[in-house]
Coordinates of C-alpha atoms in Angstrom, one line a residue:
M354 CA -30.8 6.4 -14.9
N355 CA -27.2 5.3 -14.5
K356 CA -26.6 1.8 -15.8
L357 CA -24.4 0.1 -13.2
C358 CA -23.3 0.5 -9.6
V359 CA -21.1 -1.5 -7.2
L360 CA -21.9 -2.2 -3.6
I361 CA -18.9 -3.4 -1.5
M362 CA -19.8 -5.3 1.6
A363 CA -17.4 -4.3 4.4
A364 CA -19.6 -4.4 7.5
G365 CA -18.5 -7.7 9.0
K366 CA -16.7 -8.0 12.3
G367 CA -14.0 -10.3 11.1
T368 CA -13.6 -11.9 14.5
R369 CA -11.5 -14.7 13.2
M370 CA -8.7 -12.2 12.4
K371 CA -8.2 -11.8 16.1
S372 CA -7.2 -8.2 15.5
A373 CA -8.4 -4.8 16.6
L374 CA -8.0 -3.6 13.0
P375 CA -11.1 -4.2 10.9
K376 CA -10.7 -7.1 8.5
V377 CA -10.9 -5.0 5.3
L378 CA -8.1 -2.7 6.6
Q379 CA -5.7 -5.6 7.1
P380 CA -2.7 -5.1 4.8
V381 CA -1.9 -7.2 1.7
L382 CA 1.6 -6.2 0.9
D383 CA 1.6 -2.5 1.4
K384 CA -2.1 -1.5 1.3
P385 CA -5.4 -2.5 2.9
V386 CA -7.6 -5.3 1.5
I387 CA -10.4 -2.9 0.7
D388 CA -8.2 -0.8 -1.6
Y389 CA -7.7 -3.7 -4.0
V390 CA -11.5 -4.2 -4.3
I391 CA -12.2 -0.5 -4.8
Q392 CA -9.4 0.0 -7.3
N393 CA -10.5 -3.0 -9.2
A394 CA -14.0 -1.6 -9.6
L395 CA -12.5 1.8 -10.7
S396 CA -10.1 0.1 -13.1
V397 CA -12.9 -1.2 -15.3
G398 CA -14.3 2.3 -15.8
I399 CA -16.9 2.5 -13.1
N400 CA -17.1 6.1 -11.8
P401 CA -16.2 6.5 -8.2
E402 CA -19.6 8.0 -7.3
N403 CA -21.2 4.7 -8.6
V404 CA -19.3 2.7 -6.0
C405 CA -20.4 2.4 -2.3
V406 CA -18.7 0.8 0.6
L407 CA -21.1 -0.5 3.3
V408 CA -19.5 -0.4 6.7
G409 CA -20.5 -1.6 10.2
S410 CA -18.2 -3.1 12.8
G411 CA -15.1 -0.9 13.1
G412 CA -16.8 1.3 10.5
E413 CA -15.3 4.6 11.8
L414 CA -11.8 3.5 10.8
V415 CA -13.0 2.1 7.4
E416 CA -15.0 5.2 6.6
E417 CA -12.1 7.5 7.5
H418 CA -9.8 5.5 5.3
V419 CA -12.2 5.3 2.3
R420 CA -13.1 9.0 2.4
K421 CA -9.4 10.0 2.6
K422 CA -8.1 7.8 -0.2
F423 CA -11.2 7.6 -2.5
H424 CA -12.9 10.9 -2.2
S425 CA -15.9 10.3 -4.4
V426 CA -16.7 6.7 -3.3
K427 CA -19.8 6.7 -1.1
V428 CA -19.9 5.2 2.4
L429 CA -23.0 3.9 4.0
W430 CA -23.6 2.3 7.4
Q431 CA -25.2 -1.0 8.5
R432 CA -25.6 -0.2 12.1
E433 CA -26.9 -3.6 13.0
Q434 CA -25.3 -6.7 11.4
L435 CA -28.4 -8.8 10.6
G436 CA -27.0 -10.6 7.7
T437 CA -26.1 -10.1 4.0
G438 CA -29.7 -9.6 2.9
H439 CA -30.2 -6.9 5.5
A440 CA -27.0 -5.3 4.3
V441 CA -28.2 -5.1 0.7
K442 CA -31.6 -3.8 1.8
T443 CA -29.9 -1.2 4.0
A444 CA -28.0 0.2 1.0
R445 CA -31.2 0.5 -1.1
E446 CA -31.0 4.3 -1.2
F447 CA -27.7 3.9 -3.0
W448 CA -28.7 1.3 -5.7
K449 CA -32.4 1.9 -6.3
D450 CA -31.9 4.3 -9.2
Y451 CA -29.6 2.1 -11.2
D452 CA -30.2 -0.6 -13.8
D453 CA -27.8 -3.1 -12.5
L454 CA -26.2 -3.8 -9.1
I455 CA -23.0 -5.7 -8.5
V456 CA -22.4 -6.8 -4.9
L457 CA -18.8 -7.6 -4.0
N458 CA -17.3 -8.8 -0.8
G459 CA -14.8 -6.3 0.7
D460 CA -12.3 -9.1 1.4
L461 CA -11.6 -10.3 -2.1
P462 CA -8.3 -8.5 -3.1
L463 CA -7.3 -11.1 -5.7
M464 CA -10.2 -10.6 -8.1
Q465 CA -8.6 -9.5 -11.4
T466 CA -9.7 -6.7 -13.7
E467 CA -10.4 -9.1 -16.6
S468 CA -12.7 -11.3 -14.5
L469 CA -14.6 -8.3 -13.3
K470 CA -15.0 -7.0 -16.9
E471 CA -16.4 -10.3 -18.0
L472 CA -18.9 -10.2 -15.0
I473 CA -20.0 -6.7 -16.0
E474 CA -20.5 -7.8 -19.6
S475 CA -22.8 -10.5 -18.4
C476 CA -25.0 -8.1 -16.5
G477 CA -28.6 -8.1 -17.7
K478 CA -28.6 -11.7 -18.9
N479 CA -30.3 -12.8 -15.7
D480 CA -32.4 -11.2 -13.0
C481 CA -29.7 -12.5 -10.6
T482 CA -26.3 -13.9 -11.4
V483 CA -24.4 -15.5 -8.5
I484 CA -20.6 -15.5 -8.7
T485 CA -19.2 -19.0 -8.2
F486 CA -15.9 -20.9 -8.4
N487 CA -14.9 -24.5 -8.6
A488 CA -13.1 -25.2 -5.3
K489 CA -10.5 -27.9 -5.0
D490 CA -11.6 -28.3 -1.4
P491 CA -15.2 -27.0 -1.2
A492 CA -15.2 -27.5 2.6
S493 CA -18.2 -25.6 4.2
Y494 CA -19.0 -23.4 1.2
G495 CA -22.6 -23.2 0.0
R496 CA -23.1 -25.5 -2.9
I497 CA -24.5 -24.4 -6.3
I498 CA -27.4 -26.4 -7.5
R499 CA -28.1 -26.0 -11.3
K500 CA -31.6 -27.2 -12.4
D501 CA -33.7 -26.3 -15.5
N502 CA -31.6 -23.3 -16.4
S503 CA -31.8 -21.8 -12.9
V504 CA -29.5 -21.7 -10.0
S505 CA -30.0 -22.0 -6.3
I506 CA -27.7 -22.3 -3.3
I507 CA -27.8 -24.9 -0.6
E508 CA -25.8 -24.3 2.6
F509 CA -23.4 -27.0 3.5
K510 CA -25.2 -28.0 6.7
D511 CA -28.4 -28.5 4.8
A512 CA -26.8 -30.4 1.8
S513 CA -27.3 -34.1 1.2
P514 CA -24.2 -36.3 0.9
E515 CA -24.5 -36.2 -2.9
Q516 CA -24.8 -32.4 -2.9
K517 CA -21.7 -32.1 -0.7
E518 CA -19.7 -33.7 -3.5
I519 CA -20.4 -30.7 -5.7
H520 CA -17.3 -28.5 -6.2
E521 CA -19.0 -25.4 -7.6
V522 CA -19.6 -23.1 -4.6
N523 CA -21.0 -19.7 -3.8
A524 CA -18.4 -16.9 -3.7
G525 CA -20.8 -14.5 -2.0
C526 CA -20.9 -12.0 -4.8
Y527 CA -23.9 -11.2 -7.1
A528 CA -25.1 -9.2 -10.1
F529 CA -28.7 -8.1 -9.9
K530 CA -31.2 -6.4 -12.2
V531 CA -32.3 -3.7 -9.8
K532 CA -36.0 -3.8 -10.8
S533 CA -36.0 -7.5 -10.1
L534 CA -34.2 -7.1 -6.8
E535 CA -36.7 -4.5 -5.7
K536 CA -39.5 -7.1 -6.1
I537 CA -38.1 -9.6 -3.7
I538 CA -35.7 -7.8 -1.3
Y539 CA -38.4 -7.3 1.3
N540 CA -39.5 -10.9 1.1
I541 CA -36.3 -12.2 2.5
T542 CA -36.9 -13.5 6.0
N543 CA -34.8 -14.5 9.0
N544 CA -36.4 -17.9 9.5
N545 CA -33.1 -19.6 10.2
S546 CA -31.0 -20.6 13.2
Q547 CA -29.0 -17.4 13.1
K548 CA -32.1 -15.2 12.8
E549 CA -30.4 -13.3 10.0
Y550 CA -31.4 -12.2 6.5
Y551 CA -29.4 -13.9 3.9
I552 CA -29.0 -12.5 0.3
T553 CA -28.5 -16.2 -0.8
D554 CA -32.3 -16.5 -0.3
S555 CA -32.9 -14.1 -3.2
L556 CA -32.2 -16.8 -5.7
G557 CA -34.9 -19.0 -4.4
L558 CA -37.4 -16.2 -4.3
M559 CA -36.6 -15.2 -7.8
N560 CA -36.9 -18.8 -9.0
D561 CA -40.3 -19.0 -7.4
A562 CA -41.4 -15.8 -9.1
G563 CA -40.4 -17.1 -12.5
M564 CA -37.4 -14.8 -12.8
S565 CA -34.1 -16.0 -14.4
T566 CA -31.1 -16.9 -12.3
G567 CA -27.7 -18.0 -13.4
A568 CA -24.1 -18.4 -12.3
F569 CA -20.9 -16.8 -13.4
I570 CA -17.8 -19.0 -12.7
M571 CA -14.7 -17.1 -11.6
P572 CA -11.2 -18.6 -11.3
E573 CA -10.7 -20.0 -7.8
G574 CA -7.6 -17.9 -7.4
D575 CA -9.6 -14.8 -7.8
M576 CA -12.0 -15.7 -5.0
L577 CA -9.6 -16.4 -2.1
G578 CA -11.1 -14.4 0.8
V579 CA -9.5 -13.1 3.9
N580 CA -11.0 -14.3 7.2
T581 CA -8.0 -15.3 9.2
Q582 CA -4.4 -14.2 9.6
R583 CA -3.4 -17.5 7.8
E584 CA -5.6 -16.6 4.8
L585 CA -4.2 -13.0 4.9
S586 CA -0.7 -14.5 4.6
D587 CA -1.8 -16.8 1.8
V588 CA -3.4 -14.0 -0.2
S589 CA -0.4 -11.8 0.3
C590 CA 1.8 -14.6 -1.1
V591 CA -0.4 -15.0 -4.2
M592 CA -0.5 -11.2 -4.8
R593 CA 3.3 -11.0 -4.4
E594 CA 3.8 -13.8 -6.9
R595 CA 1.4 -12.3 -9.4
I596 CA 3.2 -8.9 -9.3
I597 CA 6.7 -10.4 -9.6
S598 CA 5.6 -12.6 -12.5
H599 CA 4.3 -9.6 -14.3
W600 CA 7.5 -7.6 -14.0
L601 CA 9.7 -10.6 -15.0
N602 CA 7.6 -10.8 -18.2
E603 CA 8.3 -7.1 -18.7
G604 CA 12.1 -7.5 -18.7
V605 CA 12.9 -6.7 -15.1
R606 CA 15.7 -8.8 -13.6
I607 CA 14.9 -10.4 -10.2
P608 CA 17.5 -13.1 -9.4
D609 CA 15.7 -14.3 -6.2
T610 CA 12.0 -14.0 -6.5
S611 CA 11.4 -15.7 -3.2
S612 CA 12.7 -12.7 -1.1
V613 CA 11.5 -9.7 -3.1
Y614 CA 8.3 -7.8 -2.3
I615 CA 6.8 -5.3 -4.8
G616 CA 3.6 -3.4 -4.2
S617 CA 0.8 -3.4 -6.8
D618 CA 1.1 0.3 -7.6
V619 CA 4.8 0.2 -8.2
K620 CA 6.1 0.8 -11.8
L621 CA 9.3 -0.8 -13.0
S622 CA 11.2 -0.4 -16.3
S623 CA 12.9 -3.1 -18.3
D624 CA 16.5 -3.9 -17.4
A625 CA 16.0 -2.7 -13.8
V626 CA 17.7 -5.1 -11.4
I627 CA 16.1 -5.9 -8.1
M628 CA 18.4 -7.8 -5.8
P629 CA 17.4 -10.2 -3.0
N630 CA 15.6 -9.0 0.1
V631 CA 14.3 -5.8 -1.5
Q632 CA 10.9 -4.2 -0.7
I633 CA 9.4 -1.6 -3.0
Y634 CA 6.0 -0.1 -2.1
G635 CA 3.6 2.8 -2.7
E636 CA 3.8 4.6 -6.0
S637 CA 7.4 4.0 -6.5
V638 CA 8.8 4.2 -10.0
I639 CA 12.1 2.5 -11.0
G640 CA 13.9 3.5 -14.1
S641 CA 15.7 1.5 -16.8
N642 CA 19.0 -0.1 -15.8
A643 CA 18.5 1.0 -12.2
Y644 CA 20.1 -1.3 -9.6
I645 CA 18.4 -1.8 -6.3
G646 CA 20.8 -3.5 -3.9
S647 CA 20.0 -6.1 -1.3
G648 CA 18.2 -5.1 1.9
S649 CA 16.8 -1.8 0.5
I650 CA 13.3 -0.6 1.3
L651 CA 11.7 1.9 -1.0
T652 CA 8.4 3.6 -0.5
N653 CA 7.0 6.3 -2.9
A654 CA 10.5 6.6 -4.3
I655 CA 11.2 7.9 -7.8
I656 CA 14.4 6.2 -9.1
G657 CA 15.8 7.4 -12.4
D658 CA 17.6 5.6 -15.2
N659 CA 21.0 4.1 -14.4
V660 CA 20.7 4.9 -10.6
R661 CA 22.7 2.6 -8.4
I662 CA 21.5 1.8 -4.8
T663 CA 24.4 -0.2 -3.4
A664 CA 22.6 -2.0 -0.5
Y665 CA 20.6 -1.4 2.6
A666 CA 19.0 1.9 1.6
V667 CA 15.7 3.2 3.0
I668 CA 14.2 5.7 0.6
E669 CA 10.8 7.3 1.4
N670 CA 8.9 10.0 -0.6
S671 CA 12.1 11.1 -2.4
E672 CA 13.7 11.1 -5.8
L673 CA 17.0 9.9 -7.2
K674 CA 17.7 11.3 -10.6
E675 CA 19.5 9.7 -13.5
G676 CA 23.0 8.4 -12.7
S677 CA 22.9 9.1 -9.0
K678 CA 24.3 6.7 -6.5
V679 CA 23.5 5.9 -2.9
G680 CA 24.5 3.5 -0.1
A681 CA 25.2 1.4 1.6
F682 CA 23.3 2.2 4.8
V683 CA 21.6 5.4 3.8
Y684 CA 18.3 6.9 4.8
I685 CA 16.7 9.4 2.4
R686 CA 13.3 10.8 3.3
D687 CA 10.6 13.5 3.3
G688 CA 10.9 15.0 -0.2
S689 CA 14.7 14.8 -0.6
C690 CA 16.2 14.8 -4.1
L691 CA 19.5 13.7 -5.6
E692 CA 20.1 15.5 -8.9
R693 CA 21.9 13.8 -11.8
N694 CA 25.1 12.0 -10.8
A695 CA 24.9 13.0 -7.2
Y696 CA 26.1 10.7 -4.4
A697 CA 25.0 9.9 -0.9
G698 CA 27.2 7.4 0.8
K699 CA 27.6 5.2 3.8
F700 CA 25.7 6.1 7.0
V701 CA 24.2 9.3 5.5
E702 CA 20.7 10.6 6.2
L703 CA 19.0 13.2 4.0
K704 CA 15.8 14.8 5.1
N705 CA 13.9 17.3 2.9
S706 CA 17.1 18.2 1.2
S707 CA 18.2 18.7 -2.4
I708 CA 21.7 17.5 -3.4
G709 CA 22.8 19.2 -6.6
E710 CA 24.1 17.6 -9.8
G711 CA 27.5 15.9 -9.2
S712 CA 27.5 16.8 -5.5
K713 CA 28.6 14.3 -2.9
V714 CA 27.7 13.5 0.7
P715 CA 30.0 10.5 1.0
H716 CA 29.7 9.3 4.6
L717 CA 28.6 9.8 8.2
S718 CA 26.6 13.0 7.6
Y719 CA 23.2 14.4 8.1
M720 CA 21.7 17.0 5.7
G721 CA 18.3 18.1 6.9
D722 CA 16.3 21.0 5.2
A723 CA 19.4 21.7 3.1
T724 CA 19.9 22.8 -0.5
L725 CA 23.3 21.9 -2.1
G726 CA 24.3 23.4 -5.4
H727 CA 26.3 21.4 -8.1
D728 CA 29.7 19.9 -7.5
V729 CA 29.7 20.2 -3.7
N730 CA 31.7 17.9 -1.5
I731 CA 30.5 17.3 2.1
G732 CA 33.3 16.1 4.4
A733 CA 32.6 13.2 6.8
G734 CA 30.6 13.8 9.9
S735 CA 29.1 17.1 8.8
I736 CA 25.6 18.0 10.1
T737 CA 23.0 20.7 9.5
C738 CA 21.7 21.7 12.9
N739 CA 18.2 22.5 11.4
Y740 CA 15.9 22.5 14.5
D741 CA 16.0 25.3 17.0
G742 CA 13.4 23.7 19.3
E743 CA 10.5 25.4 17.5
H744 CA 11.2 25.6 13.8
K745 CA 13.0 23.7 11.1
N746 CA 15.5 26.1 9.5
K747 CA 17.2 26.0 6.1
T748 CA 20.9 25.6 5.1
H749 CA 21.9 26.7 1.7
I750 CA 25.3 25.6 0.2
G751 CA 26.2 27.1 -3.1
N752 CA 27.9 25.6 -6.2
N753 CA 31.5 24.2 -6.1
C754 CA 31.8 24.3 -2.3
F755 CA 34.1 22.2 -0.2
I756 CA 32.9 21.4 3.3
G757 CA 35.6 20.2 5.7
S758 CA 34.9 17.1 7.9
N759 CA 32.9 17.5 11.0
T760 CA 31.4 20.9 10.0
M761 CA 28.2 21.9 12.0
F762 CA 25.9 24.3 10.1
V763 CA 23.7 26.1 12.7
A764 CA 20.7 27.0 10.5
P765 CA 19.5 29.2 9.1
V766 CA 22.9 29.7 7.4
E767 CA 24.4 30.1 3.9
V768 CA 27.6 29.1 2.2
E769 CA 28.0 31.0 -1.0
D770 CA 29.5 29.7 -4.3
G771 CA 33.0 28.4 -4.3
A772 CA 33.4 28.8 -0.5
A773 CA 34.9 26.2 1.9
T774 CA 34.8 25.4 5.6
A775 CA 37.6 24.2 7.7
A776 CA 37.3 20.8 9.4
G777 CA 35.7 20.9 12.8
S778 CA 34.0 24.3 12.2
V779 CA 30.7 25.5 13.7
I780 CA 29.2 27.7 11.0
T781 CA 26.7 30.3 12.3
Q782 CA 27.1 33.1 9.7
V783 CA 27.3 33.5 6.0
V784 CA 30.5 32.2 4.4
P785 CA 31.1 34.6 1.5
E786 CA 31.8 33.5 -2.1
N787 CA 35.2 31.8 -2.4
A788 CA 36.0 32.4 1.3
L789 CA 37.1 29.9 3.9
G790 CA 34.9 29.7 6.9
V791 CA 36.6 28.8 10.1
G792 CA 34.5 28.5 13.2
R793 CA 36.5 26.7 15.9
A794 CA 38.3 27.5 19.1
R795 CA 42.1 28.1 18.9
Q796 CA 44.0 25.0 20.1
K797 CA 45.8 25.2 23.4
N798 CA 48.3 22.6 24.6
I799 CA 48.8 22.1 28.4
A800 CA 52.4 20.8 28.9
D801 CA 52.9 17.7 31.0
W802 CA 49.2 17.3 31.6
S803 CA 49.3 13.5 31.3
L804 CA 52.4 13.2 33.5
R805 CA 50.8 15.3 36.3
K806 CA 47.6 13.2 36.0
R807 CA 49.5 10.0 36.6
I808 CA 51.4 11.4 39.5
I809 CA 48.2 12.5 41.2
K810 CA 46.6 9.1 40.6
S811 CA 49.7 7.4 42.1
S812 CA 49.7 9.5 45.3
Q813 CA 46.0 8.6 45.9
Q814 CA 46.6 4.8 45.9

């Protein structure tokens, strides 16, 4: 028998979000709420196959996302939303063969690893442990009633004035001994105004049966849920501040913390500099002494040591190796790579292209599906014409090549080592090693053309 499993409740409608997107798929920074909850469970050493997400309203989207990103995590359906007790009972086939079950809400992205570790270590001390927190403003939360070493929950609407003064409240998460839960799960009734089955009733049933119940107090900051767009914004701000504080403590320089956004899966090195209005998301890695200039947006970007991004760069799924430099106003995407000390300058786009060591694409150029050798210079306004209407074709430019301004490469095409192209050329064939490729029409001057044009225009008036 496996010791521990985790059931993540993600079946609710989330109507207060006022969004077609399910609540647990709403983004906190750069990834959905549910990702934080699942990753938190996995980070404490729980095997993915011991984690189950229970879906319901909007479940097709949630299931698709979970199966795509977390392949071994199980997904079960609660086809009818009849309350939290009904949800736990619906998932019985998942948890019945374990020793302990932890039930987590799918909208708690701020629960930290250390808090979850402590909760896991407490498993087995009680037949049921309810997760609680001391709320500054307990509002309409269910209040925790402690009596004779047992715990029960009273809903706000049923609480006396004295009980409403209690600040310890129910967070909606639980740790159960599975054998004990089995004994009472089918005794939960729907004798309430909502005609729903509430898992909160399990504590009263266990107390009546002489079982042990207790409470595990979490920090309030870990228990902030996401039920509205306002709460989503608040949680995102807390997450952003946590992440930035962590990297400041690791020696990253962030002069203006109020304007920088860093995703939770990003890795930064000491002495990296992140300037104002920068966003770094996905599995980006930023090297030591790298400089990320203002207005830049990086997603799944690998940035080497001593790289300088001047400003306003968009880099997606690409790599900038040590000492390379880009910007300003550059777009690098789709598996592109700048080798050591390479340069992509102002108003340049790179798509699925490799720029060799020491090579330069200084300004106003597009390199798509191209491979550049080392020490290549690309003149302004040069373009790889890589799409023929059906296929993306390759351009290969060898080492030590000089490309004249406004060169068009009609791919597939190759420029061999040491070759050059004349400015304004359309290159459709191989340029041999050390040759000059000239692909432009011979200039023809028409004498007195402007004068004749003015005479004709004057006669028409």
